[in-house]
Amino acid sequence: MAKRYYLTTPIYYVNSTPHAGHALTMLICDVTKRHRRMRGEEVVFLTGTDENGQKIKEAAEKAGEDPMAFVDRISQTFADCARSLNIDYDIFMRTTSEPHRRASQALFNLLREKGHIYEGTYEGWYDVSSETFVRESDLVDGKSPDGNPVQWVSEQNWFFRLSAFEQPLLDYIAKHPDFLLPEGRRNEVISFIRQGLRDMCITRENQGWGIEVPGDPSKVIYVWFEALINYLAATGWPEPGWEELWPADVHWMAKEIFVRFHATLWPAMLMAAALPLPKTVIAHGWFVFGDAKMSKSLGNVVSPEELVARFTKAGCTPDLAVDAARWALIRAVPYESDTNFTHAEIARTYNADLANDLGNALNRSLAMAHKFVSGVMPAAEIEPEAAAAIEQAKIDVIDAFDHHRLDHATEAAIGLVRFLNKYIDQRAPWTLHKQGDPALGAVIASMLLVLRAVEGLVRPFTPAAADAMAAQLGVVPLTSLEPIGTPSSLPAGTRLGQPAPMFPRLDLTKADETMETPAEPAPKKEKPKRGLPEPADEITIEEFLRLNLRVGRVIEAQRVEGSEKLMKLQVRVGEEQRQIVAGIAQQYAPEDLIGRQVCVVFNLKPAKLMGLESQGMIMAADDPSGGAILLEPDKEAPEGSRIH
Ligand code: MSP
């Protein structure tokens, strides 16, 4: 059987319930699947839940529930979330299922046989709450870089020879430009690998939850190591037939699990097993709310059900409310950076695209067709500019999907709608009708054929609206992109249906009631303040002068993968360039920092934060909420100048 197009979301942790952020990645895959199917491809879309973490067992115990009953219940909420947005996955993989256990143990065995997994002693610090080992040099005030308590452990464990894949990974990335996307994040991966990969401890003590290490029941496989294997398990591997799906065409996820796990560990595991690598691994940004990632612990989540309910309340039918939510989410996809999720913005996009542009184009076209040509598709060739606009939009949509840019695909589709509205204004069918101009037939035919094309192009995003459009045009829904733009897609003589409004306009003044912004994020739990030593009462000028403080300029700024607080800066201080890791990511965006002058503690001993060397410190005042307010010279100062 021919290889099928295979695309995946991450499998979601079951220690919290789904929100719009989780739904976004599922929706991206759903829309891609629907589009690819219209290109005649067979597509398989995988999603699921990640259930074996020690934290999950603890969460169940805390809830007073049997762990299995607990994971069954929460896993179901992710399946329900998909249903609430008409997300049509094909496989829902659970890591507590038998096929996943079998594949995980088989891959473990295979890598051990090939010598890529070996037994050794792990001795060092362990962060229990994130289930990760922490280097001594990465400890901050005796805690993990995330602020969690650590404990000293010394135990026999199994290690994966990740270090052996440093160069093969770099070579592979260099040879396959479409492997890691987008480019900015690919560069982060390259610099992460170049810093050196260490072998990874991939087992933990068996506490009665997780997948046992084959032949060593005292251990379970580290949850990240086995979670990644779900992508392979879903193909049926190692049983025959897995090649029908593998390699995956696209693994989609958000940025926090890209660099270390999906773009480094997973491809190294596959290389070790001599299995083909996924064609594309791609990470989008986050939905953020204010400065914080949408997350349950911050109390700023918006559930997809809630979003749909708001459109229903605004007057959409249930199916079309789902489409409105799908459209609004996809329009907001944070591709390179993050998107601030506000209901006001969602409402504006909805009004502009669906209520105004699409609604107007459909309603006036059908109304004029009924009035001027008796509600029947005219037997006339469409005008060249309409034909060209359809052709271009189709090319652009296909190209956007080929580059995984769903945001560009929505632009191209809605661009065709905007073309139609302009075309109607310019060709003024009402005047042609009044003047008995024979061009009227061709103009109306053009309008209707453009609408038929729009139906096909928006279908993956808004399937119910596309069905309603087809019904209003008096034809069966399009199942393929092929006929778009051809006369046979809407044959002459077709009796049109009646126009019926689909997306009622949201009154943006009233939208405050129906689309109000969710409550401000709950105040973050105060972490104990870093124990700054009390300053001595007096210091001498000589003591003060031991500090080398200088003016620098930020020339690059990047958030640190996996940390909500840390920002990695490249700072030019006179002739020198320093890498400085600063805890300012919750107050400042990278673009706010580039080009800015800062005050640098230049002779601070370098330290490591989250594995990144920080060669200095930038100075900031304490914000009462626990954040940082950067200090800046009052006017441009010569770069590198001393501060006294
Ligand atoms: N279980 C791991 C993944 C293992 S994959 C082999 C995990 N789970 S998670 O529940 O934390 O889900 C993370 C994913 O959910 C993100 O990578 C992204 O796809 C989605 N999102 C969760 N919150 C999000 C936002 N606020 N914004 C955008 N996407 C978000 O990590």
XYZ file of C-alpha atoms and ligand atoms in Angstrom:
675
model
C 0.000 0.000 0.000
C 1.188 3.523 -0.808
C 2.591 5.690 1.965
C -0.056 7.842 3.605
C 0.440 11.428 4.743
C 0.982 11.199 8.494
C 0.779 14.156 10.836
C 0.841 14.428 14.598
C 0.262 16.690 17.588
C 2.132 16.213 20.852
C 0.419 13.845 23.241
C -0.977 15.927 26.064
C -0.302 15.498 29.761
C -3.332 14.406 31.695
C -2.510 16.408 34.804
C -4.560 19.320 33.522
C -7.575 19.752 31.301
C -7.437 21.063 27.714
C -7.521 24.743 26.778
C -7.364 26.786 23.582
C -3.554 26.319 23.408
C -3.858 22.518 23.256
C -6.754 22.816 20.823
C -4.676 25.008 18.534
C -2.151 22.300 17.643
C -4.956 19.785 17.099
C -6.778 22.278 14.923
C -3.686 22.958 12.800
C -3.452 19.227 12.100
C -7.174 18.895 11.450
C -7.171 21.744 8.922
C -4.054 20.359 7.220
C -5.657 16.936 7.003
C -8.847 18.314 5.435
C -6.841 20.331 2.903
C -4.585 17.401 1.945
C -7.596 15.159 1.494
C -8.965 17.665 -0.980
C -5.710 17.181 -2.885
C -6.517 13.507 -3.152
C -4.079 12.327 -0.493
C -4.750 9.705 2.134
C -4.072 11.319 5.471
C -3.716 9.951 8.990
C -3.788 12.373 11.908
C -2.565 11.262 15.327
C -3.139 12.873 18.695
C -3.404 11.484 22.198
C -2.399 11.676 25.829
C 0.827 11.234 27.782
C -0.104 9.359 30.936
C 2.919 7.688 32.468
C 4.614 10.523 34.380
C 5.185 10.135 38.090
C 3.491 13.527 38.536
C 0.344 12.094 37.004
C 0.212 9.300 39.517
C 0.663 11.885 42.276
C -2.104 14.079 40.812
C -4.442 11.060 40.841
C -3.565 10.233 44.425
C -4.091 13.846 45.427
C -7.536 13.735 43.787
C -8.204 10.553 45.793
C -8.670 8.548 42.616
C -7.302 5.310 41.280
C -4.577 6.403 38.793
C -6.058 4.432 35.903
C -9.573 5.806 36.487
C -8.041 9.280 36.756
C -6.137 9.066 33.464
C -9.182 7.562 31.720
C -11.260 10.511 32.833
C -8.807 13.293 31.891
C -7.786 11.646 28.633
C -11.466 11.702 27.668
C -11.562 15.484 28.165
C -8.947 15.853 25.396
C -11.013 13.678 23.067
C -14.075 15.780 23.996
C -12.131 18.971 23.365
C -11.355 17.736 19.852
C -15.011 16.936 19.262
C -16.088 20.370 20.471
C -14.101 21.941 17.610
C -15.043 19.358 14.968
C -11.466 18.053 14.992
C -11.294 14.819 13.073
C -8.304 12.833 14.317
C -7.763 9.260 13.128
C -5.780 7.764 15.991
C -5.888 8.753 19.643
C -2.832 7.187 21.250
C -2.683 6.740 25.000
C 0.658 5.865 26.527
C -0.993 3.520 29.016
C -2.236 1.410 26.085
C -0.795 -1.940 25.132
C 0.424 -0.996 21.608
C 2.379 1.905 23.079
C 3.912 -0.231 25.819
C 4.895 -2.882 23.279
C 6.523 -0.410 20.896
C 8.359 1.402 23.712
C 9.829 -1.800 25.075
C 10.689 -3.024 21.574
C 12.574 0.177 20.768
C 14.344 0.057 24.129
C 15.438 -3.520 23.404
C 16.534 -2.694 19.891
C 18.686 0.237 21.014
C 20.175 -1.847 23.824
C 21.023 -4.648 21.397
C 22.693 -2.140 19.094
C 24.771 -0.819 21.984
C 23.112 2.624 22.122
C 21.659 1.976 25.566
C 24.014 0.939 28.347
C 23.854 0.471 32.087
C 25.625 2.853 34.439
C 25.392 4.627 37.746
C 23.732 7.953 37.983
C 24.874 10.059 40.842
C 23.760 13.629 41.155
C 20.895 16.019 41.767
C 17.364 15.112 40.770
C 14.412 17.488 40.427
C 11.489 15.279 41.458
C 8.768 17.600 40.304
C 9.988 17.891 36.705
C 11.526 14.392 36.709
C 14.830 15.688 35.395
C 18.445 15.406 36.467
C 20.175 18.702 37.189
C 23.881 19.470 36.879
C 25.586 20.862 39.944
C 26.595 23.940 37.950
C 22.966 24.584 36.968
C 21.699 24.773 40.557
C 20.457 28.194 41.658
C 20.567 28.667 45.413
C 20.464 24.917 45.865
C 17.382 24.527 43.671
C 16.796 23.481 40.084
C 16.858 26.312 37.476
C 13.017 26.178 37.613
C 13.113 26.791 41.367
C 12.140 23.241 42.370
C 13.768 21.391 45.290
C 16.351 18.792 44.301
C 17.561 15.655 46.020
C 20.822 13.760 45.767
C 20.407 10.343 44.182
C 22.801 7.581 43.415
C 21.329 4.683 41.484
C 21.943 2.149 38.765
C 20.223 3.293 35.603
C 20.130 2.917 31.841
C 21.669 5.571 29.620
C 21.071 6.511 26.000
C 24.231 7.321 24.059
C 22.963 10.713 22.891
C 26.497 12.109 22.675
C 27.205 9.856 19.698
C 24.607 11.687 17.616
C 25.916 15.232 17.912
C 27.634 15.293 14.528
C 25.161 13.041 12.675
C 22.334 15.357 13.787
C 24.170 18.496 12.701
C 24.963 16.896 9.333
C 21.378 15.791 8.851
C 19.983 19.229 9.697
C 22.419 20.885 7.296
C 21.401 18.545 4.461
C 17.637 18.774 5.028
C 16.463 22.379 5.172
C 12.814 21.337 5.599
C 13.519 19.047 8.536
C 13.277 21.669 11.289
C 11.015 24.683 10.935
C 10.771 27.608 11.287
C 14.294 28.692 10.517
C 14.771 30.728 13.711
C 13.984 27.729 15.857
C 16.194 25.490 13.698
C 19.082 27.817 14.556
C 18.306 27.402 18.247
C 18.570 23.639 17.799
C 21.901 23.938 16.021
C 23.380 26.068 18.784
C 21.942 23.744 21.449
C 23.579 20.706 19.816
C 26.828 22.575 19.254
C 27.058 23.236 22.986
C 27.540 19.477 23.332
C 25.181 16.576 23.948
C 25.647 14.352 26.976
C 24.403 10.800 27.307
C 20.972 10.752 28.840
C 19.718 8.804 31.811
C 16.520 7.258 30.457
C 15.212 5.193 33.361
C 13.729 5.923 36.751
C 12.973 3.860 39.808
C 9.779 1.817 39.378
C 7.167 3.174 41.760
C 4.339 1.168 40.278
C 3.438 3.491 37.387
C 5.010 3.638 33.942
C 6.526 1.261 31.400
C 8.905 -1.291 32.816
C 12.390 -1.597 31.388
C 12.426 -4.974 29.640
C 14.370 -7.409 31.794
C 14.753 -4.907 34.678
C 11.428 -4.530 36.505
C 13.031 -2.325 39.153
C 13.042 0.490 36.593
C 10.571 2.282 34.340
C 11.443 4.083 31.116
C 11.800 7.872 31.515
C 8.508 9.395 30.499
C 9.900 11.651 27.731
C 11.869 8.804 26.185
C 8.780 6.627 25.847
C 6.309 9.442 25.099
C 8.149 10.239 21.862
C 7.805 6.611 20.801
C 4.029 7.080 20.571
C 4.508 8.482 17.067
C 5.995 5.193 15.984
C 3.694 3.022 18.111
C 0.674 4.468 16.295
C 1.989 3.086 12.985
C 1.897 -0.432 14.412
C 5.701 -0.660 14.626
C 7.413 -3.121 15.063
C 4.643 -5.211 13.475
C 4.636 -5.272 9.655
C 2.771 -2.497 7.854
C 4.273 0.446 9.744
C 5.951 1.745 6.581
C 2.494 2.736 5.293
C 2.667 5.615 7.765
C 6.264 6.051 8.816
C 8.150 8.361 8.478
C 5.786 11.027 9.739
C 5.308 13.885 7.315
C 4.879 16.494 10.030
C 5.225 16.580 13.797
C 3.537 19.774 15.037
C 4.035 21.208 18.538
C 4.718 24.445 20.385
C 8.215 25.760 20.912
C 8.854 24.588 24.500
C 9.228 20.933 23.543
C 10.980 21.470 20.235
C 14.694 21.965 20.815
C 15.592 19.336 23.389
C 12.991 16.698 22.709
C 11.519 16.689 19.210
C 14.456 18.172 17.331
C 17.297 16.477 19.193
C 16.416 13.462 21.329
C 13.766 11.979 19.029
C 15.785 12.134 15.794
C 18.784 10.711 17.675
C 16.653 7.796 18.909
C 15.478 7.125 15.367
C 19.024 7.331 13.980
C 20.127 4.882 16.644
C 17.362 2.500 15.588
C 18.245 3.011 11.901
C 14.706 4.218 11.260
C 13.895 7.087 8.877
C 13.483 10.546 10.399
C 10.239 12.532 10.179
C 10.183 14.795 7.131
C 9.333 17.953 9.053
C 9.300 18.841 12.723
C 7.728 22.214 13.247
C 7.024 24.373 16.260
C 4.619 27.249 16.621
C 4.700 29.893 19.364
C 2.332 30.216 22.291
C -0.977 31.765 22.946
C -0.117 34.104 25.730
C -2.322 36.210 27.870
C -0.679 39.438 28.872
C 2.875 38.321 29.483
C 2.097 34.813 30.577
C 1.644 31.594 28.623
C -1.928 30.389 28.718
C -1.729 27.744 31.374
C -3.944 26.284 34.010
C -1.611 27.103 36.852
C -1.864 30.808 35.995
C -5.661 30.691 35.850
C -5.776 32.367 32.437
C -7.037 29.542 30.269
C -9.779 29.847 27.708
C -11.434 26.573 26.856
C -12.518 25.925 23.280
C -16.018 25.104 24.517
C -16.209 28.525 26.113
C -15.104 30.194 22.896
C -17.732 28.327 20.870
C -20.393 29.192 23.459
C -19.598 32.878 23.042
C -20.290 32.701 19.291
C -23.493 30.764 19.898
C -24.560 33.411 22.349
C -23.834 36.020 19.697
C -26.370 34.321 17.383
C -24.429 31.714 15.353
C -25.998 28.278 14.903
C -24.036 25.608 16.857
C -22.167 24.324 13.752
C -21.261 27.785 12.564
C -20.199 28.874 16.054
C -17.670 26.024 15.936
C -16.480 27.274 12.556
C -16.202 30.830 13.861
C -14.018 29.606 16.732
C -11.885 27.493 14.371
C -11.374 30.411 12.016
C -10.509 32.824 14.804
C -8.000 30.398 16.364
C -6.249 29.640 13.094
C -6.121 33.327 12.135
C -4.283 33.908 15.412
C -1.723 31.087 14.985
C 1.481 32.257 16.601
C 3.992 31.075 14.001
C 7.305 32.799 14.634
C 6.461 34.583 17.880
C 3.649 34.426 20.445
C 0.096 35.722 20.094
C -1.604 37.677 22.793
C -4.971 35.984 23.085
C -7.749 38.486 23.620
C -11.425 38.101 22.979
C -11.561 41.611 21.551
C -9.093 40.586 18.820
C -10.947 37.333 18.176
C -14.183 39.311 17.799
C -12.562 41.812 15.416
C -11.170 39.049 13.161
C -14.555 37.339 13.103
C -16.383 40.524 12.186
C -13.916 41.558 9.510
C -13.495 38.190 7.780
C -16.673 36.224 8.312
C -19.476 38.634 9.167
C -18.398 41.420 6.797
C -16.297 40.126 3.917
C -17.634 36.605 3.478
C -21.189 37.418 4.559
C -21.450 40.391 2.186
C -19.911 38.615 -0.771
C -22.281 35.664 -0.457
C -25.417 37.610 0.296
C -25.168 40.227 -2.348
C -24.031 37.800 -5.038
C -26.953 35.493 -4.436
C -29.450 38.332 -4.057
C -28.340 39.842 -7.398
C -28.367 36.455 -9.118
C -31.977 35.986 -8.003
C -32.961 39.494 -9.029
C -31.127 39.832 -12.345
C -30.809 36.293 -13.767
C -33.771 34.480 -12.127
C -31.624 32.551 -9.630
C -29.957 30.385 -12.262
C -26.245 30.095 -13.074
C -25.868 31.906 -16.438
C -24.414 30.080 -19.431
C -21.531 32.497 -19.899
C -17.782 32.278 -19.784
C -16.372 33.953 -16.702
C -14.347 37.135 -17.042
C -10.547 36.742 -17.242
C -9.828 38.771 -14.100
C -12.123 36.530 -12.042
C -10.541 33.414 -13.550
C -7.068 34.774 -12.757
C -8.011 35.662 -9.167
C -9.362 32.146 -8.569
C -6.281 30.541 -10.067
C -3.925 32.709 -8.026
C -5.787 32.108 -4.754
C -5.723 28.357 -5.366
C -1.976 28.421 -6.061
C -1.344 30.544 -2.971
C -3.404 28.309 -0.684
C -1.629 25.171 -1.902
C 1.746 26.829 -1.570
C 0.909 28.045 1.953
C -0.033 24.516 3.045
C 3.105 23.119 1.422
C 5.040 25.471 3.700
C 2.818 24.726 6.727
C 1.743 28.372 6.805
C -1.937 28.058 7.604
C -2.067 31.749 8.413
C -0.994 32.507 4.827
C -3.615 30.085 3.538
C -6.370 31.972 5.370
C -5.001 35.213 3.903
C -5.181 33.810 0.390
C -8.724 32.465 0.879
C -10.085 35.634 2.438
C -8.142 37.609 -0.188
C -10.306 35.976 -2.853
C -13.426 37.056 -0.955
C -12.113 40.618 -0.840
C -11.384 40.447 -4.553
C -15.017 39.461 -5.113
C -16.378 42.377 -3.116
C -14.213 44.802 -5.093
C -15.106 43.142 -8.380
C -18.810 43.538 -7.633
C -18.320 47.225 -6.796
C -16.351 47.824 -10.000
C -18.469 45.805 -12.411
C -21.698 47.132 -10.809
C -24.122 44.413 -12.023
C -27.087 46.678 -11.106
C -25.959 49.194 -13.749
C -25.355 46.474 -16.349
C -28.864 45.199 -15.645
C -30.394 48.635 -15.977
C -28.578 49.268 -19.242
C -29.398 45.817 -20.629
C -25.671 45.205 -21.028
C -24.967 41.679 -22.359
C -21.911 41.453 -20.048
C -24.285 40.913 -17.100
C -24.350 37.110 -17.538
C -20.572 36.834 -17.496
C -20.300 39.092 -14.432
C -22.873 37.133 -12.414
C -21.327 33.827 -13.547
C -17.930 35.145 -12.438
C -19.272 36.122 -9.015
C -20.854 32.720 -8.469
C -17.830 30.784 -9.657
C -15.606 32.786 -7.317
C -17.954 31.895 -4.460
C -17.727 28.231 -5.403
C -13.929 28.546 -5.284
C -14.108 30.223 -1.881
C -16.268 27.356 -0.646
C -13.490 24.929 -1.584
C -10.639 27.009 -0.223
C -12.191 27.763 3.173
C -13.604 24.256 3.606
C -10.686 22.876 5.655
C -11.023 25.773 8.105
C -14.785 26.150 8.277
C -16.378 22.928 7.007
C -19.939 23.698 8.140
C -19.885 27.148 6.570
C -18.562 25.606 3.349
C -21.470 23.133 3.343
C -23.901 26.008 3.861
C -22.304 27.910 0.966
C -22.607 24.896 -1.316
C -26.279 24.545 -0.384
C -26.907 28.229 -1.119
C -25.192 27.812 -4.480
C -27.431 24.796 -5.181
C -24.605 22.258 -5.534
C -23.116 19.386 -3.546
C -20.109 20.203 -1.381
C -16.701 20.161 -3.062
C -14.577 17.225 -1.997
C -11.561 18.080 -4.104
C -9.593 21.181 -5.052
C -9.367 19.971 -8.629
C -12.638 21.424 -9.999
C -12.101 24.840 -8.428
C -12.290 27.482 -11.147
C -13.717 25.124 -13.802
C -17.187 25.710 -15.310
C -18.200 22.193 -14.251
C -17.802 23.137 -10.585
C -20.995 25.181 -10.944
C -22.651 24.148 -14.212
C -24.709 26.617 -16.234
C -28.389 26.198 -15.429
C -27.824 25.298 -11.755
C -30.763 26.567 -9.722
C -29.380 28.581 -6.826
C -30.593 28.285 -3.253
C -31.779 31.201 -1.169
C -29.212 33.429 0.556
C -29.253 32.921 4.303
C -27.019 34.880 6.654
C -24.468 32.689 8.409
C -22.344 34.847 10.666
C -24.248 37.600 12.481
C -22.143 40.665 13.116
C -20.947 41.096 16.656
C -21.697 44.491 18.026
C -18.262 45.328 19.391
C -19.737 47.558 22.054
C -21.978 44.705 23.165
C -19.130 42.285 22.471
C -17.824 43.286 25.843
C -20.647 41.244 27.312
C -20.441 38.254 24.996
C -16.725 38.291 24.334
C -15.345 39.777 27.460
C -11.693 39.239 28.161
C -11.146 36.440 30.647
C -10.352 37.361 34.175
C -6.894 38.738 34.760
C -4.447 35.943 35.372
C -4.482 34.834 38.968
C -1.580 36.369 40.837
C 1.374 34.100 40.519
C 2.447 32.229 43.573
C 5.244 34.216 45.138
C 8.382 32.174 45.032
C 10.610 32.817 48.006
C 12.825 35.756 47.080
C 16.376 34.887 46.127
C 18.408 35.248 49.293
C 20.300 38.437 48.465
C 22.747 39.073 51.274
C 21.951 42.156 53.340
C 24.322 44.901 52.208
C 26.975 45.854 54.722
C 26.293 49.234 56.304
C 29.185 50.940 54.622
C 31.679 50.068 51.983
C 34.762 51.946 51.020
C 35.164 53.572 47.639
C 37.867 50.993 46.889
C 35.373 48.235 47.577
C 32.845 49.858 45.271
C 35.461 50.323 42.576
C 36.055 46.593 42.487
C 32.792 46.464 40.565
C 33.324 46.894 36.857
C 30.037 48.387 35.636
C 29.706 49.315 31.988
C 27.261 50.462 29.345
C 26.417 47.810 26.775
C 23.997 47.426 23.897
C 21.672 44.452 23.356
C 22.213 43.166 19.842
C 20.299 39.874 20.069
C 17.575 38.640 22.400
C 15.880 35.297 22.530
C 13.647 33.579 25.067
C 15.258 30.530 26.653
C 13.530 27.336 25.579
C 11.679 25.700 28.457
C 11.877 28.704 30.782
C 9.183 31.305 31.261
C 11.547 33.774 32.899
C 14.884 33.627 31.184
C 16.026 35.608 28.187
C 19.317 34.989 26.408
C 20.985 38.223 25.337
C 24.012 39.048 23.265
C 25.329 42.328 24.616
C 28.062 44.400 22.995
C 30.215 46.126 25.589
C 32.816 48.212 23.826
C 34.940 45.810 21.787
C 33.589 42.711 23.497
C 30.427 40.708 23.031
C 28.957 38.932 26.035
C 26.201 36.344 26.368
C 24.033 37.255 29.325
C 21.088 35.211 30.573
C 18.652 37.451 32.443
C 15.395 36.722 34.261
C 13.388 39.351 32.396
C 11.355 37.353 29.876
C 8.083 37.984 31.702
C 8.528 41.761 31.568
C 10.194 42.270 28.197
C 9.734 40.816 24.711
C 12.898 40.187 22.648
C 11.925 42.961 20.240
C 11.730 45.457 23.171
C 15.344 44.735 24.003
C 17.247 44.682 20.750
C 19.131 47.963 20.277
C 18.602 49.108 23.869
C 21.460 50.310 26.056
C 21.808 48.502 29.378
C 24.035 48.651 32.453
C 26.236 45.584 32.695
C 28.078 44.098 35.663
C 31.140 43.293 33.617
C 33.399 41.478 36.055
C 30.867 39.040 37.489
C 32.058 35.447 37.549
C 30.324 33.536 34.690
C 27.528 31.211 35.784
C 25.308 28.665 34.063
C 21.563 29.052 33.876
C 19.551 26.251 32.263
C 22.806 25.019 30.773
C 23.583 28.408 29.167
C 26.638 30.386 30.163
C 25.917 33.868 31.434
C 28.923 36.154 31.231
C 27.745 39.041 33.325
C 24.562 40.561 34.588
C 22.369 43.405 33.456
C 21.169 45.757 36.140
C 17.542 46.231 37.025
C 15.420 47.692 39.775
C 12.938 45.477 41.646
C 9.386 45.804 40.500
C 7.000 45.444 43.493
C 5.324 42.452 41.757
C 8.627 40.601 41.733
C 9.666 41.506 38.176
C 12.539 43.568 36.879
C 12.764 47.172 35.616
C 15.824 47.589 33.423
C 18.220 50.450 34.089
C 19.199 52.517 31.085
C 21.487 55.561 30.697
C 19.572 58.826 30.649
C 20.861 59.514 27.122
C 22.957 57.538 24.624
C 26.288 56.804 26.271
C 29.457 55.730 24.467
C 29.342 51.940 24.337
C 31.517 50.267 26.882
C 31.865 53.392 29.051
C 32.358 52.855 32.777
C 29.540 53.496 35.235
C 30.407 54.995 38.632
N 3.377 15.468 27.098
C 4.240 16.432 26.535
C 4.416 16.193 25.054
C 4.948 14.840 24.691
S 4.974 14.617 22.972
C 5.774 13.193 22.732
C 3.651 17.837 26.737
N 2.342 17.909 26.999
S 1.500 19.269 27.244
O 0.211 18.863 27.721
O 2.229 20.173 28.056
O 1.266 19.880 25.834
C 2.144 20.785 25.266
C 1.625 21.179 23.901
O 0.288 21.715 23.995
C 2.408 22.301 23.252
O 3.602 21.850 22.659
C 1.371 22.814 22.265
O 1.222 21.932 21.213
C 0.121 22.809 23.110
N -0.005 24.014 23.931
C -0.205 24.034 25.286
N -0.328 25.328 25.694
C -0.202 26.165 24.645
C -0.269 27.555 24.480
N -0.499 28.375 25.494
N -0.084 28.053 23.233
C 0.150 27.240 22.152
N 0.226 25.922 22.291
C 0.050 25.332 23.506
O 4.392 18.796 26.619
